[in-house]
PDB file of C-alpha atoms in Angstrom:
ATOM      1  CA  MET A  11     -13.048 -18.609  25.198  1.00  0.00           C
ATOM      2  CA  ASN A  12     -15.615 -20.269  22.964  1.00  0.00           C
ATOM      3  CA  PHE A  13     -13.674 -21.467  19.917  1.00  0.00           C
ATOM      4  CA  ALA A  14     -16.379 -23.805  18.629  1.00  0.00           C
ATOM      5  CA  GLY A  15     -19.036 -21.099  18.610  1.00  0.00           C
ATOM      6  CA  ALA A  16     -16.673 -18.413  17.286  1.00  0.00           C
ATOM      7  CA  TYR A  17     -15.611 -20.561  14.347  1.00  0.00           C
ATOM      8  CA  SER A  18     -19.104 -21.562  13.296  1.00  0.00           C
ATOM      9  CA  LEU A  19     -19.798 -21.787   9.563  1.00  0.00           C
ATOM     10  CA  ILE A  20     -21.873 -18.595   9.590  1.00  0.00           C
ATOM     11  CA  ASN A  21     -19.166 -16.617  11.385  1.00  0.00           C
ATOM     12  CA  MET A  22     -16.363 -17.928   9.178  1.00  0.00           C
ATOM     13  CA  ARG A  23     -18.329 -17.155   6.027  1.00  0.00           C
ATOM     14  CA  TYR A  24     -18.967 -13.626   7.297  1.00  0.00           C
ATOM     15  CA  LEU A  25     -15.289 -13.220   8.232  1.00  0.00           C
ATOM     16  CA  PHE A  26     -14.126 -14.578   4.872  1.00  0.00           C
ATOM     17  CA  GLN A  27     -16.151 -11.876   3.124  1.00  0.00           C
ATOM     18  CA  GLY A  28     -14.129  -9.352   5.139  1.00  0.00           C
ATOM     19  CA  PHE A  29     -10.952 -11.154   4.080  1.00  0.00           C
ATOM     20  CA  LEU A  30     -11.931 -10.644   0.438  1.00  0.00           C
ATOM     21  CA  VAL A  31     -12.571  -6.940   1.073  1.00  0.00           C
ATOM     22  CA  THR A  32      -9.125  -6.618   2.680  1.00  0.00           C
ATOM     23  CA  LEU A  33      -7.551  -8.414  -0.281  1.00  0.00           C
ATOM     24  CA  GLY A  34      -9.392  -6.284  -2.822  1.00  0.00           C
ATOM     25  CA  VAL A  35      -8.640  -2.945  -1.158  1.00  0.00           C
ATOM     26  CA  SER A  36      -5.003  -3.967  -0.628  1.00  0.00           C
ATOM     27  CA  ALA A  37      -4.500  -5.139  -4.222  1.00  0.00           C
ATOM     28  CA  VAL A  38      -6.005  -2.023  -5.806  1.00  0.00           C
ATOM     29  CA  SER A  39      -4.126   0.261  -3.413  1.00  0.00           C
ATOM     30  CA  ILE A  40      -0.812  -1.517  -4.026  1.00  0.00           C
ATOM     31  CA  VAL A  41      -1.094  -1.270  -7.815  1.00  0.00           C
ATOM     32  CA  LEU A  42      -2.214   2.370  -7.863  1.00  0.00           C
ATOM     33  CA  SER A  43       0.237   3.557  -5.194  1.00  0.00           C
ATOM     34  CA  PHE A  44       3.146   1.844  -6.967  1.00  0.00           C
ATOM     35  CA  ILE A  45       2.295   3.448 -10.315  1.00  0.00           C
ATOM     36  CA  ILE A  46       1.755   6.908  -8.817  1.00  0.00           C
ATOM     37  CA  GLY A  47       4.723   6.557  -6.458  1.00  0.00           C
ATOM     38  CA  LEU A  48       6.971   5.533  -9.355  1.00  0.00           C
ATOM     39  CA  ILE A  49       5.947   8.609 -11.353  1.00  0.00           C
ATOM     40  CA  LEU A  50       6.371  10.942  -8.381  1.00  0.00           C
ATOM     41  CA  GLY A  51       9.736   9.425  -7.492  1.00  0.00           C
ATOM     42  CA  ILE A  52      11.030   9.929 -11.034  1.00  0.00           C
ATOM     43  CA  ILE A  53       9.795  13.534 -10.997  1.00  0.00           C
ATOM     44  CA  ARG A  54      11.634  14.174  -7.728  1.00  0.00           C
ATOM     45  CA  TYR A  55      14.793  12.544  -9.046  1.00  0.00           C
ATOM     46  CA  SER A  56      14.670  14.463 -12.327  1.00  0.00           C
ATOM     47  CA  ARG A  57      14.650  17.808 -10.494  1.00  0.00           C
ATOM     48  CA  ILE A  58      12.355  19.477 -13.007  1.00  0.00           C
ATOM     49  CA  LYS A  59      12.305  23.217 -12.307  1.00  0.00           C
ATOM     50  CA  TRP A  60       9.473  24.216  -9.959  1.00  0.00           C
ATOM     51  CA  VAL A  61       7.603  20.928 -10.543  1.00  0.00           C
ATOM     52  CA  SER A  62      10.002  18.759  -8.533  1.00  0.00           C
ATOM     53  CA  GLY A  63      10.044  21.282  -5.695  1.00  0.00           C
ATOM     54  CA  ILE A  64       6.259  21.497  -5.470  1.00  0.00           C
ATOM     55  CA  VAL A  65       5.862  17.704  -5.723  1.00  0.00           C
ATOM     56  CA  GLY A  66       8.552  17.241  -3.075  1.00  0.00           C
ATOM     57  CA  PHE A  67       6.818  19.647  -0.694  1.00  0.00           C
ATOM     58  CA  ILE A  68       3.453  17.889  -1.097  1.00  0.00           C
ATOM     59  CA  ILE A  69       5.077  14.484  -0.577  1.00  0.00           C
ATOM     60  CA  ASP A  70       6.837  15.662   2.590  1.00  0.00           C
ATOM     61  CA  VAL A  71       3.558  17.017   3.974  1.00  0.00           C
ATOM     62  CA  ILE A  72       1.679  13.768   3.285  1.00  0.00           C
ATOM     63  CA  ARG A  73       4.465  11.576   4.694  1.00  0.00           C
ATOM     64  CA  ASN A  74       4.335  13.477   7.970  1.00  0.00           C
ATOM     65  CA  LEU A  75       0.579  13.168   8.413  1.00  0.00           C
ATOM     66  CA  PRO A  76      -1.026  10.219  10.237  1.00  0.00           C
ATOM     67  CA  LEU A  77      -2.809   7.848   7.880  1.00  0.00           C
ATOM     68  CA  LEU A  78      -5.807   7.921  10.208  1.00  0.00           C
ATOM     69  CA  LEU A  79      -6.125  11.682   9.658  1.00  0.00           C
ATOM     70  CA  ILE A  80      -6.069  11.172   5.876  1.00  0.00           C
ATOM     71  CA  LEU A  81      -8.764   8.506   6.222  1.00  0.00           C
ATOM     72  CA  PHE A  82     -10.932  10.882   8.250  1.00  0.00           C
ATOM     73  CA  PHE A  83     -10.451  13.715   5.772  1.00  0.00           C
ATOM     74  CA  THR A  84     -11.256  11.487   2.798  1.00  0.00           C
ATOM     75  CA  TYR A  85     -14.395   9.990   4.343  1.00  0.00           C
ATOM     76  CA  PHE A  86     -15.765  12.999   6.229  1.00  0.00           C
ATOM     77  CA  GLY A  87     -14.052  15.943   4.539  1.00  0.00           C
ATOM     78  CA  LEU A  88     -14.688  15.251   0.866  1.00  0.00           C
ATOM     79  CA  PRO A  89     -18.503  15.057   1.293  1.00  0.00           C
ATOM     80  CA  ALA A  90     -18.317  18.497   2.918  1.00  0.00           C
ATOM     81  CA  ILE A  91     -17.074  19.925  -0.392  1.00  0.00           C
ATOM     82  CA  GLY A  92     -19.587  18.004  -2.463  1.00  0.00           C
ATOM     83  CA  ILE A  93     -17.609  14.832  -3.263  1.00  0.00           C
ATOM     84  CA  ARG A  94     -19.513  11.738  -2.136  1.00  0.00           C
ATOM     85  CA  VAL A  95     -17.431   8.639  -1.369  1.00  0.00           C
ATOM     86  CA  GLY A  96     -18.241   5.278   0.176  1.00  0.00           C
ATOM     87  CA  SER A  97     -16.070   3.525   2.734  1.00  0.00           C
ATOM     88  CA  VAL A  98     -14.321   1.390   0.103  1.00  0.00           C
ATOM     89  CA  SER A  99     -13.548   4.336  -2.210  1.00  0.00           C
ATOM     90  CA  ALA A 100     -12.460   6.496   0.721  1.00  0.00           C
ATOM     91  CA  SER A 101     -10.178   3.752   2.060  1.00  0.00           C
ATOM     92  CA  ILE A 102      -8.514   3.154  -1.301  1.00  0.00           C
ATOM     93  CA  THR A 103      -8.102   6.887  -1.912  1.00  0.00           C
ATOM     94  CA  ALA A 104      -6.538   7.516   1.496  1.00  0.00           C
ATOM     95  CA  LEU A 105      -4.223   4.510   1.243  1.00  0.00           C
ATOM     96  CA  VAL A 106      -3.109   5.427  -2.281  1.00  0.00           C
ATOM     97  CA  VAL A 107      -2.420   9.054  -1.301  1.00  0.00           C
ATOM     98  CA  PHE A 108      -0.393   8.049   1.755  1.00  0.00           C
ATOM     99  CA  GLU A 109       1.436   5.069   0.255  1.00  0.00           C
ATOM    100  CA  SER A 110       2.260   6.889  -3.010  1.00  0.00           C
ATOM    101  CA  ALA A 111       4.129   9.500  -0.994  1.00  0.00           C
ATOM    102  CA  MET A 112       6.041   6.812   0.898  1.00  0.00           C
ATOM    103  CA  ILE A 113       6.819   4.795  -2.236  1.00  0.00           C
ATOM    104  CA  SER A 114       7.988   7.891  -4.146  1.00  0.00           C
ATOM    105  CA  GLU A 115      10.831   8.274  -1.643  1.00  0.00           C
ATOM    106  CA  ILE A 116      11.752   4.613  -2.045  1.00  0.00           C
ATOM    107  CA  VAL A 117      11.771   5.074  -5.819  1.00  0.00           C
ATOM    108  CA  ARG A 118      13.876   8.234  -5.646  1.00  0.00           C
ATOM    109  CA  ALA A 119      16.424   6.553  -3.375  1.00  0.00           C
ATOM    110  CA  GLY A 120      16.442   3.456  -5.602  1.00  0.00           C
ATOM    111  CA  ILE A 121      17.154   5.489  -8.739  1.00  0.00           C
ATOM    112  CA  GLU A 122      19.859   7.493  -6.980  1.00  0.00           C
ATOM    113  CA  SER A 123      21.548   4.203  -6.029  1.00  0.00           C
ATOM    114  CA  ILE A 124      22.283   3.564  -9.723  1.00  0.00           C
ATOM    115  CA  ASP A 125      25.617   4.944 -10.897  1.00  0.00           C
ATOM    116  CA  TYR A 126      25.012   8.117 -12.911  1.00  0.00           C
ATOM    117  CA  GLY A 127      27.566   6.855 -15.410  1.00  0.00           C
ATOM    118  CA  GLN A 128      24.925   4.463 -16.713  1.00  0.00           C
ATOM    119  CA  MET A 129      22.669   7.380 -17.608  1.00  0.00           C
ATOM    120  CA  GLU A 130      25.560   9.139 -19.330  1.00  0.00           C
ATOM    121  CA  GLY A 131      26.437   5.963 -21.217  1.00  0.00           C
ATOM    122  CA  ALA A 132      22.859   5.493 -22.375  1.00  0.00           C
ATOM    123  CA  ARG A 133      22.611   9.118 -23.524  1.00  0.00           C
ATOM    124  CA  SER A 134      25.938   8.875 -25.367  1.00  0.00           C
ATOM    125  CA  ASN A 135      24.529   5.878 -27.269  1.00  0.00           C
ATOM    126  CA  GLY A 136      21.673   7.956 -28.613  1.00  0.00           C
ATOM    127  CA  MET A 137      18.947   7.245 -26.069  1.00  0.00           C
ATOM    128  CA  THR A 138      16.679  10.034 -24.911  1.00  0.00           C
ATOM    129  CA  TYR A 139      16.373  10.723 -21.181  1.00  0.00           C
ATOM    130  CA  VAL A 140      13.015   8.929 -21.060  1.00  0.00           C
ATOM    131  CA  GLN A 141      14.351   5.908 -22.974  1.00  0.00           C
ATOM    132  CA  ALA A 142      17.361   5.687 -20.674  1.00  0.00           C
ATOM    133  CA  MET A 143      15.149   5.811 -17.594  1.00  0.00           C
ATOM    134  CA  TYR A 144      12.716   3.220 -18.977  1.00  0.00           C
ATOM    135  CA  HIS A 145      15.223   0.716 -20.376  1.00  0.00           C
ATOM    136  CA  ILE A 146      18.318   1.161 -18.202  1.00  0.00           C
ATOM    137  CA  ILE A 147      17.836   2.979 -14.914  1.00  0.00           C
ATOM    138  CA  VAL A 148      14.373   2.082 -13.604  1.00  0.00           C
ATOM    139  CA  PRO A 149      14.648  -1.731 -14.154  1.00  0.00           C
ATOM    140  CA  GLN A 150      17.862  -1.811 -12.108  1.00  0.00           C
ATOM    141  CA  ALA A 151      16.433   0.522  -9.506  1.00  0.00           C
ATOM    142  CA  VAL A 152      13.319  -1.642  -9.070  1.00  0.00           C
ATOM    143  CA  HIS A 153      15.542  -4.609  -8.246  1.00  0.00           C
ATOM    144  CA  ASN A 154      17.249  -2.562  -5.529  1.00  0.00           C
ATOM    145  CA  MET A 155      13.887  -1.337  -4.253  1.00  0.00           C
ATOM    146  CA  ILE A 156      12.196  -4.727  -3.851  1.00  0.00           C
ATOM    147  CA  PRO A 157      12.954  -5.212  -0.104  1.00  0.00           C
ATOM    148  CA  ALA A 158      11.808  -1.679   0.784  1.00  0.00           C
ATOM    149  CA  LEU A 159       8.750  -1.916  -1.483  1.00  0.00           C
ATOM    150  CA  LEU A 160       7.792  -5.244   0.082  1.00  0.00           C
ATOM    151  CA  SER A 161       8.001  -3.740   3.547  1.00  0.00           C
ATOM    152  CA  GLN A 162       5.807  -0.840   2.440  1.00  0.00           C
ATOM    153  CA  PHE A 163       3.242  -3.124   0.798  1.00  0.00           C
ATOM    154  CA  VAL A 164       3.063  -5.285   3.918  1.00  0.00           C
ATOM    155  CA  SER A 165       2.468  -2.116   5.946  1.00  0.00           C
ATOM    156  CA  LEU A 166      -0.270  -1.144   3.496  1.00  0.00           C
ATOM    157  CA  VAL A 167      -2.053  -4.470   3.992  1.00  0.00           C
ATOM    158  CA  LYS A 168      -1.935  -4.069   7.758  1.00  0.00           C
ATOM    159  CA  ASP A 169      -3.011  -0.435   7.511  1.00  0.00           C
ATOM    160  CA  THR A 170      -6.304  -1.495   5.922  1.00  0.00           C
ATOM    161  CA  SER A 171      -7.372  -2.399   9.473  1.00  0.00           C
ATOM    162  CA  LEU A 172      -7.376   1.339  10.301  1.00  0.00           C
ATOM    163  CA  ALA A 173     -10.225   1.768   7.851  1.00  0.00           C
ATOM    164  CA  THR A 174     -12.518  -0.009  10.286  1.00  0.00           C
ATOM    165  CA  ILE A 175     -12.911   3.458  11.843  1.00  0.00           C
ATOM    166  CA  ILE A 176     -14.755   4.591   8.679  1.00  0.00           C
ATOM    167  CA  LEU A 177     -16.823   1.396   8.600  1.00  0.00           C
ATOM    168  CA  LEU A 178     -14.916  -0.437   5.868  1.00  0.00           C
ATOM    169  CA  PRO A 179     -16.310  -3.992   6.118  1.00  0.00           C
ATOM    170  CA  GLU A 180     -12.866  -5.621   6.218  1.00  0.00           C
ATOM    171  CA  LEU A 181     -11.441  -8.290   8.521  1.00  0.00           C
ATOM    172  CA  LEU A 182     -11.168  -6.368  11.775  1.00  0.00           C
ATOM    173  CA  TYR A 183     -14.538  -4.653  11.352  1.00  0.00           C
ATOM    174  CA  ARG A 184     -16.326  -7.957  10.793  1.00  0.00           C
ATOM    175  CA  ALA A 185     -14.464  -9.596  13.677  1.00  0.00           C
ATOM    176  CA  GLN A 186     -15.661  -6.800  15.953  1.00  0.00           C
ATOM    177  CA  ILE A 187     -19.238  -7.351  14.778  1.00  0.00           C
ATOM    178  CA  ILE A 188     -18.953 -11.051  15.608  1.00  0.00           C
ATOM    179  CA  TYR A 189     -17.480 -10.731  19.089  1.00  0.00           C
ATOM    180  CA  SER A 190     -19.792  -7.848  19.982  1.00  0.00           C
ATOM    181  CA  GLN A 191     -22.545 -10.501  20.036  1.00  0.00           C
ATOM    182  CA  ASN A 192     -20.575 -12.721  22.407  1.00  0.00           C
ATOM    183  CA  SER A 193     -17.541 -11.443  24.357  1.00  0.00           C
ATOM    184  CA  THR A 194     -16.090 -14.978  24.592  1.00  0.00           C
ATOM    185  CA  TYR A 195     -15.463 -14.805  20.821  1.00  0.00           C
ATOM    186  CA  MET A 196     -12.947 -11.944  21.137  1.00  0.00           C
ATOM    187  CA  ILE A 197      -9.717 -13.952  21.488  1.00  0.00           C
ATOM    188  CA  PRO A 198     -10.706 -16.579  18.868  1.00  0.00           C
ATOM    189  CA  MET A 199     -11.541 -13.760  16.419  1.00  0.00           C
ATOM    190  CA  TYR A 200      -8.232 -12.005  16.970  1.00  0.00           C
ATOM    191  CA  LEU A 201      -6.394 -15.291  16.501  1.00  0.00           C
ATOM    192  CA  ILE A 202      -8.080 -16.097  13.190  1.00  0.00           C
ATOM    193  CA  ILE A 203      -7.625 -12.617  11.727  1.00  0.00           C
ATOM    194  CA  ALA A 204      -3.948 -12.756  12.782  1.00  0.00           C
ATOM    195  CA  VAL A 205      -3.644 -15.956  10.726  1.00  0.00           C
ATOM    196  CA  MET A 206      -5.381 -14.327   7.756  1.00  0.00           C
ATOM    197  CA  TYR A 207      -3.121 -11.261   7.840  1.00  0.00           C
ATOM    198  CA  PHE A 208      -0.121 -13.576   8.082  1.00  0.00           C
ATOM    199  CA  ILE A 209      -1.253 -15.432   4.961  1.00  0.00           C
ATOM    200  CA  ILE A 210      -1.436 -12.203   2.949  1.00  0.00           C
ATOM    201  CA  CYS A 211       1.874 -10.832   4.189  1.00  0.00           C
ATOM    202  CA  PHE A 212       3.681 -14.162   3.819  1.00  0.00           C
ATOM    203  CA  ALA A 213       2.422 -14.421   0.237  1.00  0.00           C
ATOM    204  CA  LEU A 214       3.833 -10.953  -0.457  1.00  0.00           C
ATOM    205  CA  SER A 215       7.212 -11.972   0.972  1.00  0.00           C
ATOM    206  CA  LYS A 216       7.316 -15.083  -1.232  1.00  0.00           C
ATOM    207  CA  LEU A 217       6.428 -12.970  -4.271  1.00  0.00           C
ATOM    208  CA  ALA A 218       9.241 -10.558  -3.439  1.00  0.00           C
ATOM    209  CA  SER A 219      11.671 -13.469  -3.105  1.00  0.00           C
ATOM    210  CA  TYR A 220      10.604 -14.772  -6.521  1.00  0.00           C
ATOM    211  CA  LEU A 221      10.987 -11.334  -8.122  1.00  0.00           C
ATOM    212  CA  SER A 222      14.423 -10.861  -6.551  1.00  0.00           C
ATOM    213  CA  LYS A 223      15.647 -14.151  -8.020  1.00  0.00           C
ATOM    214  CA  ARG A 224      14.112 -13.370 -11.413  1.00  0.00           C
ATOM    215  CA  TYR A 225      15.778  -9.953 -11.623  1.00  0.00           C
ATOM    216  CA  ALA A 226      19.069 -11.408 -10.399  1.00  0.00           C
ATOM    217  CA  SER A 227      19.081 -14.085 -13.113  1.00  0.00           C
TER     218      SER A 227
END
């Protein structure tokens, strides 16, 4: 194992660029999947005639598909029907589609954990259904959802490594480029990217801890 050569300034700069790609793709995917997942979860909970059933069916289909298959379809399938996407756009699209479906179930379960009497109380005080959801139900549900959401977001960050198969220039892809030039760099590269993934995931866990305390106060 050649640690000195593997961790040269040129290699670390190249790897850090992959770290930024991983961060960027993860951040955008987390924000978009949370927003879309929240909306889909509320729709499922509300049991809107026909709409909730159709949305629920689509969500169940997506949740039972491998993320790798969705990545392949996004990157190779969309161009076949005339939609051109790059590796970054395809990765974000696939992650958002998959994670939104997963998060919608977390949201639905979180909302159902709130006593229905709170909805009835809000409605009896003159609130509309939307106002009651926005001001009363969802804020409490989000607090209950934080541990599950954190776990899903951490999984999302780690799942970005799957996008190396569609040539997303993220951490794992760049590490493979580096050690393909010298096989003795393989273990050092895997060690450093493990540290980088730990940094991201640990930061997410600390954020979740902060949010839990803030909501509890």
